XYZ file of C-alpha atoms in Angstrom:
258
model
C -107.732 -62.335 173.014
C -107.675 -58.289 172.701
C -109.796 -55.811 170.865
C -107.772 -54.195 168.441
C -108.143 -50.684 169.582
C -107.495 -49.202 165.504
C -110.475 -49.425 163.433
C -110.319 -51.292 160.015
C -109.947 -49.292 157.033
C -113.529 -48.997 155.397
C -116.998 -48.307 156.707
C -117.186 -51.757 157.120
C -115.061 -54.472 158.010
C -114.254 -57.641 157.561
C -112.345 -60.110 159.207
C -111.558 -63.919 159.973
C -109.601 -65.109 162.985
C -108.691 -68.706 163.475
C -108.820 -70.073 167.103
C -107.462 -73.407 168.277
C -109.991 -74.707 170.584
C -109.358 -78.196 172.801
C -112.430 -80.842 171.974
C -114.072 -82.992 174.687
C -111.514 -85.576 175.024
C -108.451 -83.436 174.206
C -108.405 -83.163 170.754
C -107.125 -79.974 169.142
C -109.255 -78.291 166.280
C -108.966 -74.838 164.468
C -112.363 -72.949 164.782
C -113.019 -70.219 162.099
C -114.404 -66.925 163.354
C -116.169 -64.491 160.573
C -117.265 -61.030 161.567
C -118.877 -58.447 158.739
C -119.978 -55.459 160.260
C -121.519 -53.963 157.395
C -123.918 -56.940 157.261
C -124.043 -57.251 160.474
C -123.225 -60.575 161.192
C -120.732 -63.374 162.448
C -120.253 -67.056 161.864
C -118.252 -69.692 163.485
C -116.968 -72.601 162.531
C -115.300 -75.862 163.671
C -115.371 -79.926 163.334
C -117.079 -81.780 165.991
C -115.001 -84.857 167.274
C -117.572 -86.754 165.211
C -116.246 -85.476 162.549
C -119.418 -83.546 161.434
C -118.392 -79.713 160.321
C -120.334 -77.137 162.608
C -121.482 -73.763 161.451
C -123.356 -70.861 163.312
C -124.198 -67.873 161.963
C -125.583 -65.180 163.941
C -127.289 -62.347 161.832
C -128.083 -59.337 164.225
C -130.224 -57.103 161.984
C -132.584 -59.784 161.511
C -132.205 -61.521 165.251
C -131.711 -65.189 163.194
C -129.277 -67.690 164.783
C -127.932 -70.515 162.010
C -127.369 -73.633 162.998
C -126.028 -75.930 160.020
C -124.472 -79.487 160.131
C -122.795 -80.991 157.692
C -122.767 -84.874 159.108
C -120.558 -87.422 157.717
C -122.975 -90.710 156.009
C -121.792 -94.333 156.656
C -122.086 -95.036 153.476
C -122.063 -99.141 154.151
C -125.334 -98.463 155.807
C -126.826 -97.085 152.514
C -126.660 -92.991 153.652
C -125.148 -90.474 150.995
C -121.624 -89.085 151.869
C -123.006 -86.463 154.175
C -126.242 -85.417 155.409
C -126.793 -82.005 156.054
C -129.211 -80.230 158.792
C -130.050 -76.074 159.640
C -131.602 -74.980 162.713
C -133.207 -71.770 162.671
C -133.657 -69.674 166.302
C -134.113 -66.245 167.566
C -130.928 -64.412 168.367
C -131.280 -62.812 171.868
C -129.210 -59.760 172.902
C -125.687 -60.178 174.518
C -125.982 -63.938 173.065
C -122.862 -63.182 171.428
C -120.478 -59.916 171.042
C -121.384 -57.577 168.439
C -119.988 -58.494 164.612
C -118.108 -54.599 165.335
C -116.095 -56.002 167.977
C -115.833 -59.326 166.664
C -113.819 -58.066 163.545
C -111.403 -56.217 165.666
C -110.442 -58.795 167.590
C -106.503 -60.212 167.398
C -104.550 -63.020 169.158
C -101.395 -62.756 170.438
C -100.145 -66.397 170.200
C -101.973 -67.716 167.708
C -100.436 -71.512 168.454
C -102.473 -71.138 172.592
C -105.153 -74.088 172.604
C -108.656 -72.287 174.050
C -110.949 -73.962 176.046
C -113.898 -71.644 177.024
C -113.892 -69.248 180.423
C -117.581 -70.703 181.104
C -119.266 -73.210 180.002
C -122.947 -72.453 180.166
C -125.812 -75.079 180.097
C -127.131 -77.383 177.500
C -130.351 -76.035 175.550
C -132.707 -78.585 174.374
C -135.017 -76.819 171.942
C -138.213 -79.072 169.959
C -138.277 -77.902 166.248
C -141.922 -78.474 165.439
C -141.908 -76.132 162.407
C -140.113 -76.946 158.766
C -138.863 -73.968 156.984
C -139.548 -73.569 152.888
C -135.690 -72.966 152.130
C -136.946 -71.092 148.505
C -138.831 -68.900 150.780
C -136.771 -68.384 153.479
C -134.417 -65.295 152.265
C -136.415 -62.520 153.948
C -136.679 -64.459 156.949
C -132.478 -63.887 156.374
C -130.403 -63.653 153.346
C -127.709 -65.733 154.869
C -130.350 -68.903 154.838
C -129.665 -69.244 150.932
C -126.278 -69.563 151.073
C -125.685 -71.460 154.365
C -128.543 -74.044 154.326
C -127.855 -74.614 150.760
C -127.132 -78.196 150.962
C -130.116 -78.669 153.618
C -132.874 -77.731 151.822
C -135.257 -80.640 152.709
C -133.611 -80.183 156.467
C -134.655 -76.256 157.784
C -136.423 -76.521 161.150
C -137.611 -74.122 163.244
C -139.599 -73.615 166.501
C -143.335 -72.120 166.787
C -142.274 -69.746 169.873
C -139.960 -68.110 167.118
C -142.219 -67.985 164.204
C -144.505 -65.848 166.660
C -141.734 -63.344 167.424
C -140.868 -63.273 163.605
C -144.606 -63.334 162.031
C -144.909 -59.807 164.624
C -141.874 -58.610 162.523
C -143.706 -59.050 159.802
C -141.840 -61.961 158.005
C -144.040 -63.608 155.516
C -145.861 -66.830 157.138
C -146.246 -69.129 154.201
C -142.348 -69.944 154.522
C -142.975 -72.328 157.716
C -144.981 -75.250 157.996
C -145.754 -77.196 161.299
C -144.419 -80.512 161.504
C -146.212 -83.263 162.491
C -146.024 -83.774 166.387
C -146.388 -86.606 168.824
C -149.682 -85.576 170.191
C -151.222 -86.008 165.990
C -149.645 -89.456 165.808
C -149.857 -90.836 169.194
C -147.494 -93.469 167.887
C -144.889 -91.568 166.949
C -141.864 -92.329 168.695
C -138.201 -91.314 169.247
C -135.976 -92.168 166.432
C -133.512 -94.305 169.020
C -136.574 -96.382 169.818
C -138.285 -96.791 167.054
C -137.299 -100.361 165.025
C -138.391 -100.052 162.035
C -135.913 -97.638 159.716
C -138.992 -96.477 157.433
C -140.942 -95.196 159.684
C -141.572 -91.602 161.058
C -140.336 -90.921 163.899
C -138.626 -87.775 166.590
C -134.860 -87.488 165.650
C -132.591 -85.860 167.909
C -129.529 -83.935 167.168
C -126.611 -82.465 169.579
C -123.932 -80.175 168.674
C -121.634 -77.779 170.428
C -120.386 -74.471 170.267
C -116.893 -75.287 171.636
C -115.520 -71.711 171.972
C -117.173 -68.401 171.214
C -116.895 -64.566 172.240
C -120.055 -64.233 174.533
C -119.544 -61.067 176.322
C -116.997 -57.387 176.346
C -114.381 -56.849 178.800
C -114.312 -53.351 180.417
C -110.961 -52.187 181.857
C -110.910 -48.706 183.066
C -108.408 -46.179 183.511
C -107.582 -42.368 184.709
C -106.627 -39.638 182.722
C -103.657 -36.642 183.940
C -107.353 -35.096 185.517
C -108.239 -37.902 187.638
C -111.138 -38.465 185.417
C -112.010 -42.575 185.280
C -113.927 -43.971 181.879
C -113.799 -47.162 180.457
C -112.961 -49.100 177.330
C -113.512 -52.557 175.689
C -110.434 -54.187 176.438
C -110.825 -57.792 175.514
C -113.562 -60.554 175.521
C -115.201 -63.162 177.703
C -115.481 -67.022 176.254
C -118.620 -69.386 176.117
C -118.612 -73.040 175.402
C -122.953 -73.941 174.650
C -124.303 -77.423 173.567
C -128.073 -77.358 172.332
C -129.808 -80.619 171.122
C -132.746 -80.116 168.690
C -135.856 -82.613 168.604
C -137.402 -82.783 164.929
C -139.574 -85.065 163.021
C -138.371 -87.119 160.347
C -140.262 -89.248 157.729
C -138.389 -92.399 158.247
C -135.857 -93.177 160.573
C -133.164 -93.597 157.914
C -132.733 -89.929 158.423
C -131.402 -90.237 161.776
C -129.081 -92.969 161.792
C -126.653 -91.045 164.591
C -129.412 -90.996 166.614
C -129.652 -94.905 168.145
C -128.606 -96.648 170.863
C -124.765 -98.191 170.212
C-alpha cells in the first residue's frame, strides 16, 4: 500500500480503506480500516474465522486502545444471539501509524489478498479491573459508542489505571475485579464444572493485518541534496488473549475444552 502524497481536502480528514486479508486457514475476509485525523483516531475491523466481528480502535490523544467483540451465542445452549466484550489498554507510541497517515493511504489492486509483513508475538494481558461504561467517556469518548452493546463487559488492567489515574482521569469509573488470590477457589473457566459459578474466562482474538510502522524512501534533488519521505507502510499481524473474571461460567462458553 502507498501514502497518498496529496493531502485531503479539509483540516481534517477522513477516510476508510477496505483490505482483503487471508485468515489462519486460508480464508479470505475484507478488513475495514477508519482513520479521522481531526479526532485523532483509527479503527479496524474484520470477522474472525469464528465468526465473531473484531473491532480496535486506537484513540491517540487519549493513549486508549479498544478492543470490542461481538461473539456469535449458540443459542441451543441457552446464550443470547451474541455476546459482546471491550478491552480497554494503554496505547504505546509507534503501536500503530499515525490516524494522519492512515487516512492517506491508497491501494493499488484493491482485489491483492494481504497477509501481514511480520507477525509479532502473542500478548496475554490479565484484566483485573471492570470499567463503569456510564462513566467511562472521559476516560475516551469513543467508549460510548463502541462498547455500547458491552456495557456489563468493559475490562481493564490495574498497570493502566495507574498510568491513566496520573493523567488525571477520574478513578471512580474502575472497579477491581475479584482475583484468584481473594477466592482461592476460583478457577479457570475451561476447568471449572459447574456453569454457575465464578470463575477466570479467557478470550483470544487477532489483529490479522494492520499498518504498524512508516516507510522512508529517500531521494536526491538537481543539488545532490538527499531527504526523505513517507513512502508507504510496514504490516503487523498481533494476537492478545485477555484473562477476566466472570460471575458464572455461562459467560464464557467459548472458553472450554472441545
Amino acid at each position: 500500500l502507498a501514502l497518498a502524497p496529496a493531502p485531503l481536502p479539509g483540516p481534517a480528514a477522513r477516510a476508510e480503506l477496505r483490505v482483503r486479508v487471508r485468515l489462519p486457514g486460508g480464508r479470505v475476509t475484507e478488513e475495514s480500516l477508519q482513520a479521522d485525523s481531526g479526532a485523532d483516531c483509527v479503527s479496524l475491523e474484520l470477522r474472525a474465522a469464528d465468526g465473531a466481528l473484531v473491532t480496535l480502535t486506537a484513540d491517540f490523544r487519549q493513549e486508549v486502545k479498544i478492543f470490542r467483540a461481538l461473539i456469535l451465542g449458540e443459542l441451543e445452549r441457552g446464550q443470547s444471539q451474541f455476546q459482546a466484550l471491550c478491552f480497554i489498554t494503554r496505547l504505546h507510541r509507534n503501536e500503530i501509524i499515525p490516524s494522519e497517515s492512515m487516512a492517506k493511504l491508497r491501494q493499488k489492486n484493491p482485489r491483492t489478498v494481504r497477509q501481514a509483513e511480520e507477525v509479532r508475538g502473542v500478548e496475554h494481558l490479565t484484566m483485573d479491573v471492570a470499567v463503569n461504561f456510564s462513566k467511562a467517556a472521559q476516560l475516551s469518548s469513543h467508549i460510548h459508542n463502541v462498547c455500547a452493546e458491552a456495557k456489563e463487559a468493559i475490562y481493564t488492567r490495574e498497570e493502566d489505571v495507574k498510568f491513566w489515574l496520573e493523567k488525571g482521569v477520574d478513578g471512580s469509573m474502575f472497579e477491581v475485579l475479584p482475583q484468584t488470590s481473594d477466592l482461592p477457589d476460583l478457577q479457570r473457566c475451561k476447568l471449572c464444572a459447574d456453569r454457575w459459578k465464578p470463575c477466570i474466562c479467557s478470550y483470544s482474538l487477532s489483529i490479522e493485518w494492520y499498518p504498524c510502522m512508516l516507510k522512508y524512501c529517500k531521494s536526491r534533488d538537481a543539488g545532490g541534496k538527499v531527504s526523505s519521505y513517507k513512502c508507504g507502510i510496514r504490516s503487523c499481524q498481533k494476537a492478545y488473549t485477555f484473562d477476566y473474571y466472570v460471575p458464572q461460567k455461562q459467560l464464557c462458553l467459548w472458553d472450554e475444552d472441545t
